[in-house]
Structure formats: C-alpha cells, structure tokens
Coordinates of C-alpha atoms in Angstrom, one line a residue:
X1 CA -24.2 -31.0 -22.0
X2 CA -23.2 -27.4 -20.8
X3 CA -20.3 -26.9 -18.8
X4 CA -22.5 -25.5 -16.1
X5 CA -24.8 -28.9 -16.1
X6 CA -21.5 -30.8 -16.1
X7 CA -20.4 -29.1 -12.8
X8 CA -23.8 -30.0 -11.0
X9 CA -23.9 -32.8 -8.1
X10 CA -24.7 -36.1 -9.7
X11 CA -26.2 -38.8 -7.4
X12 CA -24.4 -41.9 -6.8
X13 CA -26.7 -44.3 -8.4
X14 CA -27.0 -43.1 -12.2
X15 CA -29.8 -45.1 -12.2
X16 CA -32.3 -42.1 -12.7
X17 CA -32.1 -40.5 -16.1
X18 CA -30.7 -37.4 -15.9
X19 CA -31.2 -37.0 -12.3
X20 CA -35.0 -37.5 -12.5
X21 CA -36.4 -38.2 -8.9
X22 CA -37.9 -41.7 -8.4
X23 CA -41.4 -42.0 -7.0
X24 CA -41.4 -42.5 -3.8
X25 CA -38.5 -40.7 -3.1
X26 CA -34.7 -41.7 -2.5
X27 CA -34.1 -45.6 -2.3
X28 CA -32.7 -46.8 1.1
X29 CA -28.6 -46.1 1.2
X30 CA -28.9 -43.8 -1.8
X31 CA -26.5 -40.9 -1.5
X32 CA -25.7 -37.5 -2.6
X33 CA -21.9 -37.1 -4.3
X34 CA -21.5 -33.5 -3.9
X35 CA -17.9 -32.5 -5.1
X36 CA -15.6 -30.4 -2.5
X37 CA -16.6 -26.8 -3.2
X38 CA -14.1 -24.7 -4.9
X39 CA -14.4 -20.7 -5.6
X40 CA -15.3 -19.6 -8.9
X41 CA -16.4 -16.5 -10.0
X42 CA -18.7 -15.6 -13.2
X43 CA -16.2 -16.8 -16.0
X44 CA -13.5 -16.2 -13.7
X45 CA -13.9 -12.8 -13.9
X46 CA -13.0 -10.4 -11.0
X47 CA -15.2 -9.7 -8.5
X48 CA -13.9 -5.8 -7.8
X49 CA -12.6 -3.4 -10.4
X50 CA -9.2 -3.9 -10.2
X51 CA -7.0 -0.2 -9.6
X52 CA -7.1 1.7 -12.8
X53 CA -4.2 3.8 -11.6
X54 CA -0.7 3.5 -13.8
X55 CA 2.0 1.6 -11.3
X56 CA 4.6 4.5 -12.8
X57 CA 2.4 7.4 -12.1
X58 CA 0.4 6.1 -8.9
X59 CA 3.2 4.2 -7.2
X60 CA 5.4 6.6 -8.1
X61 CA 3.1 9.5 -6.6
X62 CA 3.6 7.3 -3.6
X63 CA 7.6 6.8 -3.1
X64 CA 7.9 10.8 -4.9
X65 CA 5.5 12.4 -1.4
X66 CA 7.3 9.8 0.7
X67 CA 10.4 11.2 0.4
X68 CA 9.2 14.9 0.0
X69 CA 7.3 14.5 3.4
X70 CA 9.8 12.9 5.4
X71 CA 12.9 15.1 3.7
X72 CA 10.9 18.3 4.9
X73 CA 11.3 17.2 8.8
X74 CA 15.3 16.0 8.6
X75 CA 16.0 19.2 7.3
X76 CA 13.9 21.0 9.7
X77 CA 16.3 18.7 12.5
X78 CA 19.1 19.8 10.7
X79 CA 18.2 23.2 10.8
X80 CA 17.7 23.8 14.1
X81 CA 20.8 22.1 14.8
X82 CA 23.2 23.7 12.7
X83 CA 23.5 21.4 10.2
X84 CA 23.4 24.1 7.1
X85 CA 24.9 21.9 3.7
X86 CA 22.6 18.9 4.9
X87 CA 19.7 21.5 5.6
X88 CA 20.1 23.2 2.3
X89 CA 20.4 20.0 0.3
X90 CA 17.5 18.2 2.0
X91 CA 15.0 21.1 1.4
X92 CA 16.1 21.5 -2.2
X93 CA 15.4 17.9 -2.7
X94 CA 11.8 17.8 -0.7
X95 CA 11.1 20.8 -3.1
X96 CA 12.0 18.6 -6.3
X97 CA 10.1 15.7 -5.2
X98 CA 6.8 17.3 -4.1
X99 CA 7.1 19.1 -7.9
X100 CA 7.3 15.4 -9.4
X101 CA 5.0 13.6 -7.6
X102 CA 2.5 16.4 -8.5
X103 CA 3.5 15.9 -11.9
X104 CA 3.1 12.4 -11.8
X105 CA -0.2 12.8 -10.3
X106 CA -1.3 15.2 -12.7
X107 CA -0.2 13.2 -15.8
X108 CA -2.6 9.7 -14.0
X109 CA -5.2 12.0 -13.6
X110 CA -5.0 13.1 -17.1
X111 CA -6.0 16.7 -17.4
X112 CA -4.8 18.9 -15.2
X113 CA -8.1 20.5 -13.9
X114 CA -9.3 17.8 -12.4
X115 CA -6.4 18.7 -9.6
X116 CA -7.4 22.3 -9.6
X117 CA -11.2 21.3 -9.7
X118 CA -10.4 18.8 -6.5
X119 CA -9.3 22.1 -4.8
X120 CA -12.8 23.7 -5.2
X121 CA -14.6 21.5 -2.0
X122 CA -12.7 20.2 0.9
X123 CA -14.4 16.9 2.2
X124 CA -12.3 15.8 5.2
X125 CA -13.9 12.0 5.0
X126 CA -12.2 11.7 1.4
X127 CA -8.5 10.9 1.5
X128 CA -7.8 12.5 -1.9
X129 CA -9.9 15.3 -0.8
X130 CA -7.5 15.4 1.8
X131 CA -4.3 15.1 -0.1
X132 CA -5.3 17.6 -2.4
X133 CA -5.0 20.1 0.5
X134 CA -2.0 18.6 1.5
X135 CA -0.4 19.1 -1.2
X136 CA -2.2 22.5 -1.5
X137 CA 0.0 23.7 1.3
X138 CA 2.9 21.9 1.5
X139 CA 4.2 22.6 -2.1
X140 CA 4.4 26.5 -1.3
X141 CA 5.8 25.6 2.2
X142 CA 8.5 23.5 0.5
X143 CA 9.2 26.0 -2.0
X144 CA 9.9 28.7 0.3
X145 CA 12.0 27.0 3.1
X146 CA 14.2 25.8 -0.6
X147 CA 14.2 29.4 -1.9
X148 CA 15.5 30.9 1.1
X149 CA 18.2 28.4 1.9
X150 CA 19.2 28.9 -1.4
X151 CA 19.2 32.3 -1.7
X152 CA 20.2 33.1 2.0
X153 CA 17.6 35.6 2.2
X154 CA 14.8 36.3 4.5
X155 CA 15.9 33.6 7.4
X156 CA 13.0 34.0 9.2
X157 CA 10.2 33.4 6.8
X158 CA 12.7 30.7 5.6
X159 CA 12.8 29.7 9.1
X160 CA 8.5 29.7 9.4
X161 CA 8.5 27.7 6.0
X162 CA 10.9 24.8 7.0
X163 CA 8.9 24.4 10.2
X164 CA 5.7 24.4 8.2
X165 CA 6.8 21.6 5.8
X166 CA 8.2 19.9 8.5
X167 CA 4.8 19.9 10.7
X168 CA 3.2 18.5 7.0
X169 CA 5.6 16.4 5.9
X170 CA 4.5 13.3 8.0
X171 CA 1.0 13.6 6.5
X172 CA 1.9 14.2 3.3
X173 CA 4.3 10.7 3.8
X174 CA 1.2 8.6 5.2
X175 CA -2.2 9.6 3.5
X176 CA -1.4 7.9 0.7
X177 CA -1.5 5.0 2.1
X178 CA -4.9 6.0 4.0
X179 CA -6.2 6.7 0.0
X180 CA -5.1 2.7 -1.4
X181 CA -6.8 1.6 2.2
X182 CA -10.0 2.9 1.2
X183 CA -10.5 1.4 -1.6
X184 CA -12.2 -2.8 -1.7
X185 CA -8.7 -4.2 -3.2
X186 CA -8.0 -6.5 -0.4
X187 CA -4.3 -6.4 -0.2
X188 CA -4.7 -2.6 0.6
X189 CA -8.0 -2.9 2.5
X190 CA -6.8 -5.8 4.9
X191 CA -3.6 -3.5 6.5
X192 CA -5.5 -0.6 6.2
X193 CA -4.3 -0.5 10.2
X194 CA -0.5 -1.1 9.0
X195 CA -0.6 0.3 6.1
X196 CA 0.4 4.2 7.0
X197 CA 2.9 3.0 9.4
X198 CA 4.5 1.0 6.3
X199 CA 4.2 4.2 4.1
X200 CA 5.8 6.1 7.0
X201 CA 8.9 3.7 7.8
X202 CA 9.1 3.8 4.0
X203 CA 9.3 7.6 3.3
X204 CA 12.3 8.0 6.5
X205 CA 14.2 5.2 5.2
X206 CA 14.2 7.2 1.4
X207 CA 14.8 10.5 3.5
X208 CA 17.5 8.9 5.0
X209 CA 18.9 7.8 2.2
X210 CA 19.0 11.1 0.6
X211 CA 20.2 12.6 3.5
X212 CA 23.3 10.2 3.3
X213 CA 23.8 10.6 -0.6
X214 CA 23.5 14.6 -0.4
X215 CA 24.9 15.6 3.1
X216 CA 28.1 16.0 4.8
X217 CA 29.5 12.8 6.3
X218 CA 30.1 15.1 9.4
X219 CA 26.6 15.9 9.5
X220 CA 25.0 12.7 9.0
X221 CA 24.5 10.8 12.3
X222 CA 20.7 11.7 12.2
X223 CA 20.5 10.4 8.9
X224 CA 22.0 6.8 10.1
X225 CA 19.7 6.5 12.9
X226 CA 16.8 7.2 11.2
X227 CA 17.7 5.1 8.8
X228 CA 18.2 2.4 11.3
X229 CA 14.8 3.0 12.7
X230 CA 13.4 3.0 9.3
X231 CA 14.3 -0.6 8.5
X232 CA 13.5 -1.7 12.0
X233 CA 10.2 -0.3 11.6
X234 CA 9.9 -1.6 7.8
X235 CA 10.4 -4.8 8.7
X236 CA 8.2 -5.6 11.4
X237 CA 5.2 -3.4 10.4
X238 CA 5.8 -6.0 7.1
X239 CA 5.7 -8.9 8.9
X240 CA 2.3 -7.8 11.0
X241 CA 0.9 -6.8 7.3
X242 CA 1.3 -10.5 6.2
X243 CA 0.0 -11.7 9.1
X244 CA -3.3 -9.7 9.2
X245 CA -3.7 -10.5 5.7
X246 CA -3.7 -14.2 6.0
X247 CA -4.3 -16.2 2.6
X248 CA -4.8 -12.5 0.9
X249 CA -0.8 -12.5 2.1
X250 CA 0.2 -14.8 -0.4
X251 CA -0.1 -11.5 -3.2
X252 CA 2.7 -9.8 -0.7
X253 CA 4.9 -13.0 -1.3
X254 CA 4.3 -13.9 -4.6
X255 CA 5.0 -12.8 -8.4
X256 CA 5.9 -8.9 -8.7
X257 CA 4.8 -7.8 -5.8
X258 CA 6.6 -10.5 -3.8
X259 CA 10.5 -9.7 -5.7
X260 CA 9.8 -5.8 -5.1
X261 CA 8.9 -6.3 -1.8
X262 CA 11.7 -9.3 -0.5
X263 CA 14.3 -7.0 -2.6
X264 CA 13.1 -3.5 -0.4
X265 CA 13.7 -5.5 2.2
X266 CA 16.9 -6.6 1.3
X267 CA 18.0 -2.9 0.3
X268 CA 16.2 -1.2 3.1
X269 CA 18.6 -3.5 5.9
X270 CA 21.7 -3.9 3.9
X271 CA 21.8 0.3 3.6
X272 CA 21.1 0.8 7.0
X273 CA 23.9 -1.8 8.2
X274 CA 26.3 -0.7 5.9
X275 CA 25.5 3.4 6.8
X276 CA 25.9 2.5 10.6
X277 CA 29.2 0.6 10.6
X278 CA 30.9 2.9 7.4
X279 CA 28.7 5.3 7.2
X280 CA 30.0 7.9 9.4
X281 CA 33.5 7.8 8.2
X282 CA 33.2 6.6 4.9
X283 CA 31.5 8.7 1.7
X284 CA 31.5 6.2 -0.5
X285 CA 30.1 4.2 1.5
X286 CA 27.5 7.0 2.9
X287 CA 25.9 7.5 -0.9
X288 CA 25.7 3.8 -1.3
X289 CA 24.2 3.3 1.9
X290 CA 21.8 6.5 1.1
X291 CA 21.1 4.5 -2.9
X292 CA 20.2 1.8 -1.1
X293 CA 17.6 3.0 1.3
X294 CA 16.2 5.0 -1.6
X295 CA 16.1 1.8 -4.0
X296 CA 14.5 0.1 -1.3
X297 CA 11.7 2.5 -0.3
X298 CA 11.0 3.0 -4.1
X299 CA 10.9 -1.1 -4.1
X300 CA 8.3 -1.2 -1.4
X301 CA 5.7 1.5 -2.7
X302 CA 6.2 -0.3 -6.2
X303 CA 5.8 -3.7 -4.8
X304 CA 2.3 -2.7 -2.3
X305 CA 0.7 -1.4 -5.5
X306 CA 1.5 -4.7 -7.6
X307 CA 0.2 -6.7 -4.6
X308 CA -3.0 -4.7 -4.5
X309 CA -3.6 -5.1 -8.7
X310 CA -2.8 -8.9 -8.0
X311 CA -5.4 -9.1 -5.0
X312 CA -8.0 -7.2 -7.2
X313 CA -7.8 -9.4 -10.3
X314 CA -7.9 -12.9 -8.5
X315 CA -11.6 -13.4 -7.4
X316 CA -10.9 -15.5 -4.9
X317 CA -9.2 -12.9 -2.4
X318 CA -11.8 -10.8 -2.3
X319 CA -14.8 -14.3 -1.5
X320 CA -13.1 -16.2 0.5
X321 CA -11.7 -13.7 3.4
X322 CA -15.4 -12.4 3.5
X323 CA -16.8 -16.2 3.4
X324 CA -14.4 -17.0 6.0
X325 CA -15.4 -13.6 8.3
X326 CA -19.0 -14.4 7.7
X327 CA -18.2 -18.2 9.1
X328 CA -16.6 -16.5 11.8
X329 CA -19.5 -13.9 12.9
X330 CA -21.7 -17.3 13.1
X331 CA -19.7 -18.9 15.2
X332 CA -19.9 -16.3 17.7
X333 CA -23.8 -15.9 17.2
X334 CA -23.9 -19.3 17.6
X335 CA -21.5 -19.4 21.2
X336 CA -23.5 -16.5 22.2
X337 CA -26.9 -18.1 21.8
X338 CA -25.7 -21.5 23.6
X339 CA -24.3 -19.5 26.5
X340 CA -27.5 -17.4 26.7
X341 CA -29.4 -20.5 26.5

C-alpha cells in the first residue's frame, strides 16, 4: 500500500475489503472515521517560489538606502540650522551609503546592465521600476550636496542638492519595503500596510545613529529625538505587524528572523535611552548610543528578509491564511443572505 492510500479515510467497520461498498448501501450505525485534516502540500514542497534574492546583497540593499534616505534629510535639518560638522559628516555618509547599496544591488542583480537597462522604461505601477528612478536621481543629488560641503564651493547649488536629497530621501527609505510587499511571500505581503512605516522608523533610527557616532555632541539634540521617535515608532509599528499577520506571525518570532528582530529591538531602545539620558553630554556614550541604533536598524532589515524566506518555504503560511480568508468571505455571504432573507 502507497503512502497516499494509507492516508485515505477508512470506515469504521473493516468489514468491507478494501473499502468496497456493500449492496444495499451503508448498514444501519455505520460510520465514516475521517482523520482531523491537516495541511500538506505536494511532497511538502512550497507552495510559492521562495525570494531568490541573497540576504547580504538584498537585505543589505535595504538597511544601505535606509540610512542613505534618511541621512539626506538630518543633514538637510542640520543645514539649515547651522549645524555645519554634523551637516558635512551626514551628507558624506548618505553619499557613501547610496554608492554601496547600489553596489550591492548591482552585484544581486548580477550584471550590471540589467540596472542600466531598468532605466530605459519607467513604469510607475512597478516598485523596482520605481526605485530605479529613485535611485536615478538621488545618487547625483547625494553626490553634489557631499561634494560641495566638502569642498566649500558653490553653496548654492550645494544648497539646491541637499534639499533635493532631502525631499528624496524618505522614498528612497520606504519603497523598498513597497518592492518585498509586492511580492506573494506572506510575511511581506500581510504588513504590506506596515511595512513602509517599519522601513521608515528603521532608516531614522540608523540616521540617528550615524548622526550620534559622526556629529558634534553640541550639535546632536536632533539626532537624540529622532532617535527617540525612531524606536517609539519601531516598536509599535512591530507589534501591529505581528498582529495583522496572525499565525503567519510566528516567522517574525521564531528561528533567525525572530533573534534579528527581538535583538533590533533590543538595540534600537537601549541606544535611544542611553543617547537621551548621556547622550548630550557624554561622547562616548553618543557613538555607542549612535552603534547601537545602527546595529539595530541593520538587525531589523536582516531579520524581515529572513522571516519572509521562512514564510515562503513553509507551505502552510501561504494555505492556511487564504483557507481561513476564504472561510471568512463565506461567512459574510452567508450573514448577508440570512439577513436579506
């Protein structure tokens, strides 16, 4: 016997050979043992492709335009209020970061003409049509606003280019996570309503935290609320990811994905608690605090792309949410109809 004929119901009397109906039909008190249904897919196999994206290329795409993004709009804050070392440092940094996560991009993708030939159409439905242009403009943007603090020359186009990064910066920190949402893997699909707010909350905290580790500690009292805000933020847009998720949840809480993200958590707090009590006064304490927040928001870009390859490979997340959704949209059918009726 088969494994598959071994996992067929089997009536309760074994009376009939091999389940062969009796004439006349069932005997009086006969029943049916059917066995409590559990999922299983064809040989276990996974029911979506799961991501085919490297976690240190992909992920780190992720945390790399993250901290780009929201580096371009403290230093445009710190610009316009006379915060020049913090301003300087932060836009050389935003230029560095957009520069690797376009390398780390190019080096998933493989060949480096795919970028280019993503550049030829521009599809505003497609997120990584999207992000192509993104990056399209911001990288120049980034690189001028660096140049010229560097350099002190030309303030005014200097000027134009900070403000342009800055303006870019948020989008460039949040369509990432629009691009994982669009995909079926359920742990990225399910929050695809959380999901940029995460990425956001993520990218200030790491801005933060570089803001802390590079800037003055005279000039860093925007950098400690923001990072305050940040881990505020992180936490509770978390907490409303988990919830929407429901049993899909369990890959945010579990394995990889669940140390990554419990540790950014951990990081993401304790360097916003220790930046706003010794933070202002303390440098040591300002670069650990800024290490921290950076660790952390590099912990929870890391740990949503190992919860999305766990969702993808385990069949069952992707069956049983839609099973349950179908249950649900009969239910209402069925409510509907009675109170029509």
């Amino acid at each position: 016997m088969t494994s598959a004929e071994s996992s067929l119901p089997r009536r309760a009397d074994e009376g009939g050979r091999h389940g062969r109906h009796r004439r006349g039909g069932r005997r009086r008190g006969e029943q049916l043992m059917v066995p409590k249904a559990e999922f299983q897919s064809y040989y276990g196999r996974p029911v979506i492709k799961p991501p085919s994206w490297e976690a240190r290329d992909i992920a780190g795409y992720f945390f790399l335009g993250g901290l780009a993004g929201g580096g371009s709009v403290l230093a445009a804050g710190a610009h316009l209020t006379g915060r020049a070392s913090t301003a300087k440092a932060m836009k050389v940094s935003s230029l560095a970061a957009v520069s690797l996560s376009a390398a780390a991009l190019v080096h998933d993708l493989g060949v480096p003409s795919r970028f280019y030939n993503m550049l030829r159409v521009a599809k505003p439905t497609s997120p990584m049509s999207v992000g192509s242009w993104l990056l399209a403009a911001y990288g120049p943007a980034a690189g001028a606003a660096a140049a010229t603090a560097v350099t002190g020359r030309l303030p005014r186009t200097g000027a134009l280019a900070t403000g342009a990064a800055a303006l870019l910066g948020p989008a460039l920190a949040s369509y990432t996570a629009v691009l994982a949402a669009d995909t079926a893997v359920p742990a990225w699909h399910g929050v695809h309503r959380e999901l940029p707010y995460l990425f956001v909350a993520s990218a200030t905290a790491a801005s933060a935290g570089m803001a802390l580790a590079v800037g003055p500690t005279r000039e860093n009292a925007p950098a400690r609320w923001a990072a305050g805000l940040a881990a505020v933020a992180d936490v509770a847009v978390s907490q409303a990811a988990e919830r929407r998720l429901g049993m899909v949840a369990q890959t945010w809480r579990e394995g990889r994905a669940g140390t990554l993200l419990k540790t950014a958590k951990a990081l993401t707090v304790g360097g916003a608690v220790t930046a706003a009590v010794l933070g202002r006064r303390s440098r040591v304490a300002a670069v650990a605090a800024g290490a921290a927040l950076l660790a952390g928001s590099a912990c929870t870009r890391f740990g949503v792309f190992a919860a999305g390859t766990a969702s993808a490979e385990d069949p069952k997340y992707t069956v049983v949410p839609q099973r349950e959704r179908l249950e649900a949209a009969k239910a209402e059918t069925a409510a509907a109809e009675t109170e029509k009726g």
